[in-house]
PDB file of C-alpha atoms and ligand atoms in Angstrom:
ATOM      1  CA  MET L 333      13.990 -10.944  -6.298  1.00 46.00           C
ATOM      2  CA  SER L 334      16.772 -13.029  -4.790  1.00 50.00           C
ATOM      3  CA  ASN L 335      17.855 -10.429  -2.273  1.00 86.00           C
ATOM      4  CA  PHE L 336      14.535 -10.760  -0.513  1.00 97.00           C
ATOM      5  CA  SER L 337      15.329 -14.348   0.182  1.00 96.00           C
ATOM      6  CA  GLY L 338      15.681 -15.230   4.082  1.00 96.00           C
ATOM      7  CA  LYS L 339      14.483 -11.815   4.978  1.00 98.00           C
ATOM      8  CA  THR L 340      11.259 -11.196   6.933  1.00 98.00           C
ATOM      9  CA  ALA L 341       8.493  -9.030   5.500  1.00 98.00           C
ATOM     10  CA  LEU L 342       5.641  -7.453   7.486  1.00 98.00           C
ATOM     11  CA  ILE L 343       2.725  -6.947   5.069  1.00 99.00           C
ATOM     12  CA  THR L 344      -0.335  -4.908   6.242  1.00 98.00           C
ATOM     13  CA  GLY L 345      -3.718  -5.398   4.629  1.00 98.00           C
ATOM     14  CA  ALA L 346      -2.518  -8.939   3.721  1.00 98.00           C
ATOM     15  CA  SER L 347      -6.127 -10.347   3.937  1.00 98.00           C
ATOM     16  CA  SER L 348      -7.302  -9.003   0.448  1.00 98.00           C
ATOM     17  CA  GLY L 349      -6.367  -7.607  -2.899  1.00 98.00           C
ATOM     18  CA  MET L 350      -2.752  -6.399  -3.370  1.00 98.00           C
ATOM     19  CA  GLY L 351      -1.763  -7.366   0.134  1.00 98.00           C
ATOM     20  CA  MET L 352      -2.401 -11.015  -0.708  1.00 98.00           C
ATOM     21  CA  ASP L 353      -0.250 -10.662  -3.849  1.00 98.00           C
ATOM     22  CA  TYR L 354       2.636  -9.026  -1.914  1.00 98.00           C
ATOM     23  CA  ALA L 355       2.481 -12.097   0.378  1.00 98.00           C
ATOM     24  CA  ARG L 356       2.433 -14.525  -2.580  1.00 98.00           C
ATOM     25  CA  GLN L 357       5.294 -12.813  -4.444  1.00 97.00           C
ATOM     26  CA  LEU L 358       7.503 -12.225  -1.490  1.00 97.00           C
ATOM     27  CA  CYS L 359       6.947 -15.848  -0.323  1.00 97.00           C
ATOM     28  CA  ALA L 360       7.860 -16.975  -3.953  1.00 96.00           C
ATOM     29  CA  ALA L 361      11.030 -14.820  -3.541  1.00 96.00           C
ATOM     30  CA  GLY L 362      11.921 -16.835  -0.289  1.00 95.00           C
ATOM     31  CA  ALA L 363      11.030 -14.202   2.310  1.00 97.00           C
ATOM     32  CA  ASN L 364       9.444 -15.098   5.559  1.00 98.00           C
ATOM     33  CA  LEU L 365       6.169 -13.428   6.293  1.00 98.00           C
ATOM     34  CA  ILE L 366       4.249 -11.537   8.973  1.00 98.00           C
ATOM     35  CA  LEU L 367       0.709 -11.017   7.799  1.00 98.00           C
ATOM     36  CA  THR L 368      -1.636  -8.578   9.313  1.00 98.00           C
ATOM     37  CA  ALA L 369      -5.155  -7.165   8.837  1.00 98.00           C
ATOM     38  CA  ARG L 370      -8.412  -7.405  10.869  1.00 98.00           C
ATOM     39  CA  ARG L 371      -9.879 -10.521   9.210  1.00 98.00           C
ATOM     40  CA  VAL L 372      -7.779 -13.186  10.694  1.00 98.00           C
ATOM     41  CA  ASP L 373      -9.652 -16.003   8.998  1.00 98.00           C
ATOM     42  CA  ARG L 374      -8.621 -14.788   5.618  1.00 98.00           C
ATOM     43  CA  LEU L 375      -4.941 -14.410   6.862  1.00 98.00           C
ATOM     44  CA  GLU L 376      -4.961 -17.962   8.160  1.00 98.00           C
ATOM     45  CA  ALA L 377      -6.380 -19.245   4.869  1.00 98.00           C
ATOM     46  CA  LEU L 378      -3.533 -17.380   2.878  1.00 98.00           C
ATOM     47  CA  LYS L 379      -0.980 -18.736   5.401  1.00 98.00           C
ATOM     48  CA  GLN L 380      -2.233 -22.306   4.689  1.00 97.00           C
ATOM     49  CA  GLU L 381      -2.184 -21.657   0.897  1.00 97.00           C
ATOM     50  CA  LEU L 382       1.328 -20.454   0.950  1.00 97.00           C
ATOM     51  CA  ALA L 383       2.570 -23.088   3.329  1.00 96.00           C
ATOM     52  CA  ALA L 384       1.202 -25.832   1.076  1.00 96.00           C
ATOM     53  CA  GLU L 385       2.907 -24.269  -1.980  1.00 94.00           C
ATOM     54  CA  CYS L 386       6.209 -24.038  -0.074  1.00 94.00           C
ATOM     55  CA  ALA L 387       5.971 -27.661   1.155  1.00 93.00           C
ATOM     56  CA  ALA L 388       5.232 -28.806  -2.485  1.00 93.00           C
ATOM     57  CA  LYS L 389       8.385 -26.945  -3.636  1.00 91.00           C
ATOM     58  CA  GLY L 390      10.474 -28.252  -0.772  1.00 88.00           C
ATOM     59  CA  VAL L 391      11.020 -24.713   0.356  1.00 89.00           C
ATOM     60  CA  CYS L 392      10.956 -23.602   4.125  1.00 87.00           C
ATOM     61  CA  VAL L 393       9.533 -20.107   5.052  1.00 93.00           C
ATOM     62  CA  ASP L 394       8.073 -18.968   8.342  1.00 97.00           C
ATOM     63  CA  ILE L 395       4.561 -17.369   8.137  1.00 98.00           C
ATOM     64  CA  HIS L 396       3.078 -15.579  11.130  1.00 98.00           C
ATOM     65  CA  VAL L 397      -0.391 -14.117  11.436  1.00 98.00           C
ATOM     66  CA  PHE L 398      -1.313 -11.183  13.774  1.00 98.00           C
ATOM     67  CA  ALA L 399      -4.780  -9.716  13.791  1.00 98.00           C
ATOM     68  CA  CYS L 400      -4.720  -5.816  14.132  1.00 98.00           C
ATOM     69  CA  ASP L 401      -7.053  -2.981  13.563  1.00 98.00           C
ATOM     70  CA  LEU L 402      -4.519  -0.448  12.408  1.00 98.00           C
ATOM     71  CA  VAL L 403      -6.821   2.555  12.834  1.00 98.00           C
ATOM     72  CA  ASN L 404      -6.255   2.391  16.563  1.00 97.00           C
ATOM     73  CA  GLU L 405      -2.941   3.476  17.840  1.00 97.00           C
ATOM     74  CA  ALA L 406      -3.032   1.157  20.942  1.00 98.00           C
ATOM     75  CA  SER L 407      -3.717  -1.768  18.599  1.00 98.00           C
ATOM     76  CA  ARG L 408      -0.694  -0.809  16.575  1.00 98.00           C
ATOM     77  CA  GLU L 409       1.552  -0.657  19.686  1.00 98.00           C
ATOM     78  CA  SER L 410       0.292  -4.141  20.627  1.00 98.00           C
ATOM     79  CA  LEU L 411       1.131  -5.426  17.132  1.00 98.00           C
ATOM     80  CA  ILE L 412       4.630  -3.972  17.429  1.00 98.00           C
ATOM     81  CA  ALA L 413       4.939  -5.667  20.868  1.00 98.00           C
ATOM     82  CA  ARG L 414       3.628  -9.069  19.748  1.00 98.00           C
ATOM     83  CA  ILE L 415       5.902  -9.108  16.747  1.00 98.00           C
ATOM     84  CA  ALA L 416       8.869  -8.281  19.147  1.00 98.00           C
ATOM     85  CA  ASP L 417       7.711 -10.976  21.652  1.00 98.00           C
ATOM     86  CA  ALA L 418       7.692 -13.501  18.974  1.00 98.00           C
ATOM     87  CA  GLY L 419      11.400 -12.659  18.439  1.00 98.00           C
ATOM     88  CA  LEU L 420      10.843 -11.473  14.920  1.00 98.00           C
ATOM     89  CA  LYS L 421      12.704  -8.651  13.134  1.00 98.00           C
ATOM     90  CA  VAL L 422      11.160  -6.831  10.310  1.00 98.00           C
ATOM     91  CA  ASP L 423      13.553  -6.431   7.255  1.00 98.00           C
ATOM     92  CA  ILE L 424      10.925  -5.468   4.740  1.00 98.00           C
ATOM     93  CA  LEU L 425       7.896  -3.308   5.614  1.00 98.00           C
ATOM     94  CA  ILE L 426       5.004  -3.334   3.094  1.00 99.00           C
ATOM     95  CA  ASN L 427       2.730  -0.549   4.071  1.00 98.00           C
ATOM     96  CA  ASN L 428      -0.233  -1.671   2.041  1.00 98.00           C
ATOM     97  CA  ALA L 429      -3.353  -1.434   4.142  1.00 98.00           C
ATOM     98  CA  GLY L 430      -5.576   1.409   3.129  1.00 98.00           C
ATOM     99  CA  LEU L 431      -9.024   2.339   1.987  1.00 98.00           C
ATOM    100  CA  GLY L 432     -10.647   5.118  -0.006  1.00 98.00           C
ATOM    101  CA  LEU L 433     -14.099   6.738   0.390  1.00 97.00           C
ATOM    102  CA  GLN L 434     -15.867   8.014  -2.665  1.00 96.00           C
ATOM    103  CA  ALA L 435     -18.580  10.566  -2.323  1.00 96.00           C
ATOM    104  CA  PRO L 436     -18.722  14.423  -2.080  1.00 96.00           C
ATOM    105  CA  TYR L 437     -16.703  15.579   0.893  1.00 97.00           C
ATOM    106  CA  LEU L 438     -19.657  17.049   2.867  1.00 98.00           C
ATOM    107  CA  THR L 439     -21.878  13.973   2.366  1.00 97.00           C
ATOM    108  CA  GLN L 440     -19.232  11.782   4.251  1.00 97.00           C
ATOM    109  CA  GLN L 441     -19.462  11.211   7.974  1.00 97.00           C
ATOM    110  CA  TRP L 442     -16.575  12.778   9.884  1.00 98.00           C
ATOM    111  CA  ASP L 443     -15.889   9.367  11.832  1.00 98.00           C
ATOM    112  CA  ASP L 444     -15.349   7.596   8.513  1.00 98.00           C
ATOM    113  CA  LEU L 445     -13.142  10.301   7.121  1.00 98.00           C
ATOM    114  CA  HIS L 446     -11.185  10.331  10.406  1.00 98.00           C
ATOM    115  CA  GLY L 447     -10.808   6.504  10.382  1.00 98.00           C
ATOM    116  CA  MET L 448      -9.539   6.671   6.730  1.00 98.00           C
ATOM    117  CA  MET L 449      -7.001   9.272   7.623  1.00 98.00           C
ATOM    118  CA  GLN L 450      -5.806   7.117  10.653  1.00 98.00           C
ATOM    119  CA  LEU L 451      -5.317   4.109   8.484  1.00 98.00           C
ATOM    120  CA  ASP L 452      -3.905   5.736   5.293  1.00 98.00           C
ATOM    121  CA  MET L 453      -1.565   8.160   7.010  1.00 98.00           C
ATOM    122  CA  ASN L 454      -1.007   7.589  10.703  1.00 98.00           C
ATOM    123  CA  ALA L 455      -0.763   3.740  10.683  1.00 98.00           C
ATOM    124  CA  LEU L 456       1.808   3.794   7.770  1.00 98.00           C
ATOM    125  CA  SER L 457       3.729   6.618   9.476  1.00 98.00           C
ATOM    126  CA  HIS L 458       3.737   4.896  12.755  1.00 98.00           C
ATOM    127  CA  LEU L 459       4.896   1.542  11.567  1.00 98.00           C
ATOM    128  CA  THR L 460       7.544   3.197   9.232  1.00 98.00           C
ATOM    129  CA  HIS L 461       8.860   5.301  12.244  1.00 98.00           C
ATOM    130  CA  HIS L 462       9.164   2.249  14.393  1.00 98.00           C
ATOM    131  CA  TYR L 463      10.729  -0.254  12.018  1.00 98.00           C
ATOM    132  CA  ALA L 464      12.958   2.273  10.198  1.00 98.00           C
ATOM    133  CA  ALA L 465      14.682   2.861  13.520  1.00 98.00           C
ATOM    134  CA  ASP L 466      15.377  -0.941  13.819  1.00 97.00           C
ATOM    135  CA  MET L 467      16.516  -1.102  10.261  1.00 98.00           C
ATOM    136  CA  LYS L 468      18.877   1.839  10.811  1.00 98.00           C
ATOM    137  CA  ASP L 469      20.563  -0.039  13.769  1.00 97.00           C
ATOM    138  CA  ARG L 470      21.003  -3.061  11.482  1.00 97.00           C
ATOM    139  CA  GLY L 471      22.203  -0.951   8.500  1.00 98.00           C
ATOM    140  CA  GLU L 472      19.739  -2.268   5.990  1.00 97.00           C
ATOM    141  CA  GLY L 473      16.026  -2.540   5.286  1.00 98.00           C
ATOM    142  CA  TYR L 474      13.226  -2.023   2.669  1.00 98.00           C
ATOM    143  CA  ILE L 475      10.124   0.178   3.136  1.00 98.00           C
ATOM    144  CA  LEU L 476       7.342   0.250   0.519  1.00 99.00           C
ATOM    145  CA  LEU L 477       4.726   2.995   0.947  1.00 98.00           C
ATOM    146  CA  VAL L 478       1.477   2.215  -1.141  1.00 98.00           C
ATOM    147  CA  ALA L 479       0.108   5.684  -2.370  1.00 98.00           C
ATOM    148  CA  SER L 480      -1.963   5.917  -5.583  1.00 98.00           C
ATOM    149  CA  VAL L 481      -2.364   7.873  -8.736  1.00 97.00           C
ATOM    150  CA  ALA L 482      -4.863   9.882  -6.628  1.00 96.00           C
ATOM    151  CA  GLY L 483      -1.741  11.199  -4.853  1.00 97.00           C
ATOM    152  CA  HIS L 484      -0.775  13.018  -8.136  1.00 96.00           C
ATOM    153  CA  MET L 485      -4.158  14.640  -8.789  1.00 94.00           C
ATOM    154  CA  ALA L 486      -6.898  15.876  -6.483  1.00 93.00           C
ATOM    155  CA  ILE L 487      -9.881  13.768  -7.593  1.00 94.00           C
ATOM    156  CA  PRO L 488     -13.322  15.277  -7.073  1.00 92.00           C
ATOM    157  CA  GLY L 489     -15.344  12.728  -5.106  1.00 94.00           C
ATOM    158  CA  TYR L 490     -12.035  11.357  -3.473  1.00 96.00           C
ATOM    159  CA  ALA L 491     -10.830  14.636  -1.881  1.00 97.00           C
ATOM    160  CA  ALA L 492      -9.768  13.395   1.487  1.00 98.00           C
ATOM    161  CA  TYR L 493      -8.355   9.990  -0.032  1.00 98.00           C
ATOM    162  CA  SER L 494      -6.348  12.030  -2.528  1.00 98.00           C
ATOM    163  CA  ALA L 495      -5.008  14.234   0.177  1.00 98.00           C
ATOM    164  CA  CYS L 496      -3.942  11.198   2.254  1.00 98.00           C
ATOM    165  CA  LYS L 497      -2.087   9.821  -0.745  1.00 98.00           C
ATOM    166  CA  TYR L 498      -0.317  13.086  -1.489  1.00 98.00           C
ATOM    167  CA  TYR L 499       0.978  12.790   2.064  1.00 98.00           C
ATOM    168  CA  VAL L 500       2.118   9.181   1.585  1.00 98.00           C
ATOM    169  CA  ARG L 501       4.008  10.266  -1.630  1.00 98.00           C
ATOM    170  CA  ALA L 502       5.674  13.329   0.153  1.00 98.00           C
ATOM    171  CA  LEU L 503       6.734  11.172   3.152  1.00 98.00           C
ATOM    172  CA  GLY L 504       8.154   8.455   0.900  1.00 98.00           C
ATOM    173  CA  TYR L 505      10.042  10.945  -1.354  1.00 98.00           C
ATOM    174  CA  ALA L 506      11.653  12.613   1.657  1.00 98.00           C
ATOM    175  CA  LEU L 507      12.533   9.385   3.465  1.00 98.00           C
ATOM    176  CA  ASN L 508      13.894   7.802   0.227  1.00 98.00           C
ATOM    177  CA  GLY L 509      16.797  10.511   0.531  1.00 98.00           C
ATOM    178  CA  GLU L 510      16.871  10.670   4.380  1.00 98.00           C
ATOM    179  CA  LEU L 511      17.221   7.009   5.066  1.00 98.00           C
ATOM    180  CA  ALA L 512      19.460   6.015   1.979  1.00 98.00           C
ATOM    181  CA  PRO L 513      22.702   6.621   3.919  1.00 98.00           C
ATOM    182  CA  ASP L 514      21.447   4.243   6.604  1.00 98.00           C
ATOM    183  CA  GLY L 515      21.098   1.428   4.082  1.00 98.00           C
ATOM    184  CA  ILE L 516      17.300   1.686   4.007  1.00 98.00           C
ATOM    185  CA  ARG L 517      15.591   1.581   0.584  1.00 98.00           C
ATOM    186  CA  VAL L 518      12.247   3.506   0.591  1.00 98.00           C
ATOM    187  CA  THR L 519       9.869   3.235  -2.433  1.00 98.00           C
ATOM    188  CA  VAL L 520       6.545   4.739  -3.039  1.00 98.00           C
ATOM    189  CA  VAL L 521       4.155   2.844  -5.378  1.00 98.00           C
ATOM    190  CA  SER L 522       1.377   4.718  -6.967  1.00 98.00           C
ATOM    191  CA  PRO L 523      -1.100   2.222  -8.580  1.00 98.00           C
ATOM    192  CA  GLY L 524      -3.986   3.445 -10.797  1.00 96.00           C
ATOM    193  CA  ALA L 525      -7.297   1.569 -10.616  1.00 96.00           C
ATOM    194  CA  THR L 526      -6.618  -2.070  -9.768  1.00 97.00           C
ATOM    195  CA  GLU L 527      -9.049  -4.922  -9.538  1.00 96.00           C
ATOM    196  CA  THR L 528      -9.408  -5.515  -5.812  1.00 97.00           C
ATOM    197  CA  ALA L 529     -12.194  -5.140  -3.184  1.00 97.00           C
ATOM    198  CA  PHE L 530     -11.119  -1.298  -3.129  1.00 97.00           C
ATOM    199  CA  PHE L 531     -13.981   0.114  -5.235  1.00 95.00           C
ATOM    200  CA  GLU L 532     -16.633  -1.953  -3.295  1.00 95.00           C
ATOM    201  CA  VAL L 533     -15.209  -0.664   0.100  1.00 95.00           C
ATOM    202  CA  ALA L 534     -15.080   2.900  -1.331  1.00 95.00           C
ATOM    203  CA  GLY L 535     -18.732   2.790  -2.434  1.00 93.00           C
ATOM    204  CA  HIS L 536     -17.758   3.483  -5.931  1.00 93.00           C
ATOM    205  CA  GLN L 537     -19.716   2.219  -9.016  1.00 90.00           C
ATOM    206  CA  ARG L 538     -17.137   2.426 -11.863  1.00 89.00           C
ATOM    207  CA  ASN L 539     -18.251   3.512 -15.278  1.00 91.00           C
ATOM    208  CA  TRP L 540     -16.947   1.731 -18.383  1.00 90.00           C
ATOM    209  CA  ILE L 541     -13.970   3.995 -18.768  1.00 89.00           C
ATOM    210  CA  ALA L 542     -12.799   3.286 -15.215  1.00 87.00           C
ATOM    211  CA  CYS L 543     -13.378  -0.365 -15.752  1.00 90.00           C
ATOM    212  CA  PHE L 544     -11.345  -0.315 -19.005  1.00 87.00           C
ATOM    213  CA  MET L 545      -8.410   1.350 -17.202  1.00 89.00           C
ATOM    214  CA  THR L 546      -8.516  -1.144 -14.305  1.00 94.00           C
ATOM    215  CA  GLY L 547      -5.230  -3.161 -13.994  1.00 95.00           C
ATOM    216  CA  LYS L 548      -4.313  -6.432 -12.321  1.00 97.00           C
ATOM    217  CA  SER L 549      -3.058  -6.546  -8.817  1.00 98.00           C
ATOM    218  CA  GLU L 550      -0.249  -9.103  -9.499  1.00 98.00           C
ATOM    219  CA  HIS L 551       1.243  -6.702 -12.177  1.00 98.00           C
ATOM    220  CA  VAL L 552       1.233  -3.755  -9.825  1.00 98.00           C
ATOM    221  CA  VAL L 553       2.836  -5.861  -6.967  1.00 98.00           C
ATOM    222  CA  CYS L 554       5.567  -7.197  -9.344  1.00 98.00           C
ATOM    223  CA  ALA L 555       6.447  -3.691 -10.477  1.00 98.00           C
ATOM    224  CA  ALA L 556       6.416  -2.337  -6.845  1.00 98.00           C
ATOM    225  CA  LEU L 557       8.700  -5.095  -5.466  1.00 98.00           C
ATOM    226  CA  LYS L 558      11.161  -4.580  -8.480  1.00 98.00           C
ATOM    227  CA  GLY L 559      11.314  -0.874  -7.582  1.00 98.00           C
ATOM    228  CA  LEU L 560      11.678  -1.641  -3.914  1.00 98.00           C
ATOM    229  CA  ARG L 561      14.591  -4.047  -4.523  1.00 97.00           C
ATOM    230  CA  ARG L 562      16.416  -1.252  -6.552  1.00 97.00           C
ATOM    231  CA  GLY L 563      15.377   1.639  -4.121  1.00 96.00           C
ATOM    232  CA  THR L 564      13.540   3.454  -6.814  1.00 98.00           C
ATOM    233  CA  ARG L 565      11.968   6.576  -5.356  1.00 98.00           C
ATOM    234  CA  GLU L 566       8.515   6.076  -7.053  1.00 98.00           C
ATOM    235  CA  VAL L 567       6.852   3.369  -9.214  1.00 98.00           C
ATOM    236  CA  VAL L 568       3.782   4.093 -11.204  1.00 98.00           C
ATOM    237  CA  PRO L 569       2.722   0.682 -12.613  1.00 98.00           C
ATOM    238  CA  GLY L 570       1.066   0.729 -16.118  1.00 96.00           C
ATOM    239  CA  THR L 571       1.698   2.947 -19.216  1.00 95.00           C
ATOM    240  CA  LEU L 572      -1.731   4.714 -18.934  1.00 92.00           C
ATOM    241  CA  ASN L 573      -1.214   5.499 -15.271  1.00 95.00           C
ATOM    242  CA  TRP L 574       2.276   6.734 -15.909  1.00 95.00           C
ATOM    243  CA  LEU L 575       0.984   9.046 -18.682  1.00 94.00           C
ATOM    244  CA  ALA L 576      -1.773  10.285 -16.453  1.00 92.00           C
ATOM    245  CA  THR L 577       0.576  11.220 -13.691  1.00 95.00           C
ATOM    246  CA  PHE L 578       3.080  12.749 -16.248  1.00 94.00           C
ATOM    247  CA  TYR L 579       0.379  14.953 -17.908  1.00 92.00           C
ATOM    248  CA  SER L 580      -1.112  15.901 -14.395  1.00 92.00           C
ATOM    249  CA  ARG L 581       2.119  17.974 -14.014  1.00 91.00           C
ATOM    250  CA  LEU L 582       1.714  19.616 -17.381  1.00 93.00           C
ATOM    251  CA  LEU L 583      -1.913  20.279 -17.832  1.00 92.00           C
ATOM    252  CA  PRO L 584      -3.904  23.015 -16.104  1.00 92.00           C
ATOM    253  CA  TYR L 585      -5.804  21.619 -13.066  1.00 92.00           C
ATOM    254  CA  GLY L 586      -9.116  22.698 -14.514  1.00 92.00           C
ATOM    255  CA  MET L 587      -8.638  20.503 -17.495  1.00 92.00           C
ATOM    256  CA  MET L 588      -7.342  17.596 -15.497  1.00 90.00           C
ATOM    257  CA  ARG L 589     -10.361  17.917 -13.220  1.00 90.00           C
ATOM    258  CA  ARG L 590     -12.806  17.597 -16.019  1.00 90.00           C
ATOM    259  CA  ILE L 591     -10.961  14.512 -17.380  1.00 90.00           C
ATOM    260  CA  MET L 592     -11.115  12.979 -13.909  1.00 88.00           C
ATOM    261  CA  GLU L 593     -14.809  13.751 -13.637  1.00 88.00           C
ATOM    262  CA  VAL L 594     -15.455  11.822 -16.900  1.00 87.00           C
ATOM    263  CA  ILE L 595     -13.330   8.903 -15.687  1.00 87.00           C
ATOM    264  CA  PHE L 596     -14.359   8.725 -11.994  1.00 82.00           C
TER     265      PHE L 596
HETATM  266  N1  NAP U 928      -7.354  -1.063  -5.874  1.00 91.18           N
HETATM  267  C1  NAP U 928      -7.115   0.200  -6.322  1.00 91.18           C
HETATM  268  O1  NAP U 928      -7.639   0.634  -7.321  1.00 91.18           O
HETATM  269  C2  NAP U 928      -5.982   1.053  -5.706  1.00 91.18           C
HETATM  270  C3  NAP U 928      -5.455   2.085  -6.459  1.00 91.18           C
HETATM  271  C4  NAP U 928      -4.456   2.861  -5.802  1.00 91.18           C
HETATM  272  C5  NAP U 928      -3.982   2.624  -4.571  1.00 91.18           C
HETATM  273  N2  NAP U 928      -4.658   1.604  -3.919  1.00 91.18           N
HETATM  274  C6  NAP U 928      -4.149   1.290  -2.456  1.00 91.18           C
HETATM  275  O2  NAP U 928      -3.684  -0.087  -2.423  1.00 91.18           O
HETATM  276  C7  NAP U 928      -3.670  -0.457  -0.987  1.00 91.18           C
HETATM  277  C8  NAP U 928      -4.402  -1.861  -0.939  1.00 91.18           C
HETATM  278  O3  NAP U 928      -5.691  -1.713  -1.377  1.00 91.18           O
HETATM  279  P1  NAP U 928      -6.449  -2.837  -2.200  1.00 91.18           P
HETATM  280  O4  NAP U 928      -6.758  -2.335  -3.607  1.00 91.18           O
HETATM  281  O5  NAP U 928      -5.732  -4.192  -2.173  1.00 91.18           O
HETATM  282  O6  NAP U 928      -7.852  -2.943  -1.436  1.00 91.18           O
HETATM  283  P2  NAP U 928      -8.594  -4.146  -0.569  1.00 91.18           P
HETATM  284  O7  NAP U 928      -8.669  -5.333  -1.296  1.00 91.18           O
HETATM  285  O8  NAP U 928      -9.834  -3.546  -0.066  1.00 91.18           O
HETATM  286  O9  NAP U 928      -7.573  -4.381   0.685  1.00 91.18           O
HETATM  287  C9  NAP U 928      -7.415  -3.446   1.724  1.00 91.18           C
HETATM  288  C10 NAP U 928      -6.682  -4.156   2.850  1.00 91.18           C
HETATM  289  O10 NAP U 928      -6.546  -3.200   3.915  1.00 91.18           O
HETATM  290  C11 NAP U 928      -6.929  -3.800   5.170  1.00 91.18           C
HETATM  291  N3  NAP U 928      -7.540  -2.885   6.028  1.00 91.18           N
HETATM  292  C12 NAP U 928      -8.579  -2.063   5.856  1.00 91.18           C
HETATM  293  N4  NAP U 928      -8.910  -1.398   7.056  1.00 91.18           N
HETATM  294  C13 NAP U 928      -8.002  -1.904   7.965  1.00 91.18           C
HETATM  295  C14 NAP U 928      -7.816  -1.656   9.352  1.00 91.18           C
HETATM  296  N5  NAP U 928      -8.631  -0.751  10.042  1.00 91.18           N
HETATM  297  N6  NAP U 928      -6.834  -2.325   9.946  1.00 91.18           N
HETATM  298  C15 NAP U 928      -6.003  -3.136   9.368  1.00 91.18           C
HETATM  299  N7  NAP U 928      -6.195  -3.421   8.036  1.00 91.18           N
HETATM  300  C16 NAP U 928      -7.112  -2.812   7.471  1.00 91.18           C
HETATM  301  C17 NAP U 928      -7.888  -4.838   4.650  1.00 91.18           C
HETATM  302  O11 NAP U 928      -7.991  -5.893   5.613  1.00 91.18           O
HETATM  303  P3  NAP U 928      -9.190  -6.237   6.782  1.00 91.18           P
HETATM  304  O12 NAP U 928     -10.421  -5.577   6.150  1.00 91.18           O
HETATM  305  O13 NAP U 928      -9.168  -7.690   6.943  1.00 91.18           O
HETATM  306  O14 NAP U 928      -8.730  -5.450   7.989  1.00 91.18           O
HETATM  307  C18 NAP U 928      -7.405  -5.323   3.397  1.00 91.18           C
HETATM  308  O15 NAP U 928      -6.441  -6.371   3.592  1.00 91.18           O
HETATM  309  C19 NAP U 928      -4.454   0.574  -0.291  1.00 91.18           C
HETATM  310  O16 NAP U 928      -3.603   1.379   0.446  1.00 91.18           O
HETATM  311  C20 NAP U 928      -5.163   1.459  -1.386  1.00 91.18           C
HETATM  312  O17 NAP U 928      -5.319   2.778  -1.076  1.00 91.18           O
HETATM  313  C21 NAP U 928      -5.575   0.804  -4.441  1.00 91.18           C
END
C-alpha cells in the first residue's frame, strides 16, 4: 500500500469495528489520519495506540481526532470547516460509518429509520460531494464507499438497511466512471457478516449459520484497501460472500429470500 504513504485519510466511524482497522492499516501504510465518530474517548485511545506504534517504529504520521454526529447536516458542515481550519487536505476518504436496524419494517420507529438513512446515505453522499470536488482540483484522490452484501439482495428484516446499501453501491458504481478522468479512484466494498459491534447495534441475535459465515474485520479492510489502491469498482471480500452476490443475480428472488430467511 505504498502509494497511500504521506497522504491524509479521513475515516468515518473510526471508533469501532472496521473503522478502527481502516485506521490501523492506513497508518501502517504511512498515511496521516483524520478520525471521526461520536465517541471521542475511543478515538483518542486509538490515536494513542497508533502514535505509540509509530514511535516504536520510528515512523512519523499525523493523527487528528474530530468528534461528529454525522446524522446531522449542520454537524457535518462543522466537521468539514474544522478540518479546513486545521489546514488539512483529504486525499483518501473512507466512508465507513454506518448502522443497520434489524426488525420487521413496520415495527421500527420512523425516527430510527430516518436516522439510519441520514447516516448510511446522506452523510456518505455529503462528504463524498465535498471532498471529491477538492480531489478533482488536485487531480487525484481515493474514495471508499462501504456498502454491504445486503446491497445485493433485499434481506427481509433489513429492508431499509438493504435499500440504503443498494443506494451506496449505485452511487459508487456511477462515480467510479464519472470521476476516473479526474484522477479519483472510487471503490465500493460490500462486506458480508463481519465480527464488529454491528449486530449488537442492529438488535440482531445471529443463529449458528450467520455466526459461521461471519468474517474478520481486518481481512475485509485489507481487501477493501487493495481494491481502492487499484480503483476496483467493487470488492466483495470472502469467497462465500462473493458466491452469494453472484448467485443473487442468477437465482429467482423468491428462492434467495427463503435462503436469507434461514440465514438471517
Ligand atoms: N459488521 C458487518 O457485518 C457489516 C456488514 C456489511 C457492511 N457493514 C458496514 O460496515 C460499516 C462499519 O460498520 P461496523 O461493522 O464496523 O460496525 P460498528 O462496529 O458498529 O461501527 C460503526 C461505526 O459507525 C459510527 N457511527 C454510528 N453512528 C454514527 C453517527 N451518528 N455519527 C458518526 N458516526 C457514527 C460508530 O461510531 P460512534 O458510535 O462512536 O459514533 C462506529 O465507529 C457500516 O457502514 C456497516 O453498514 C458492516
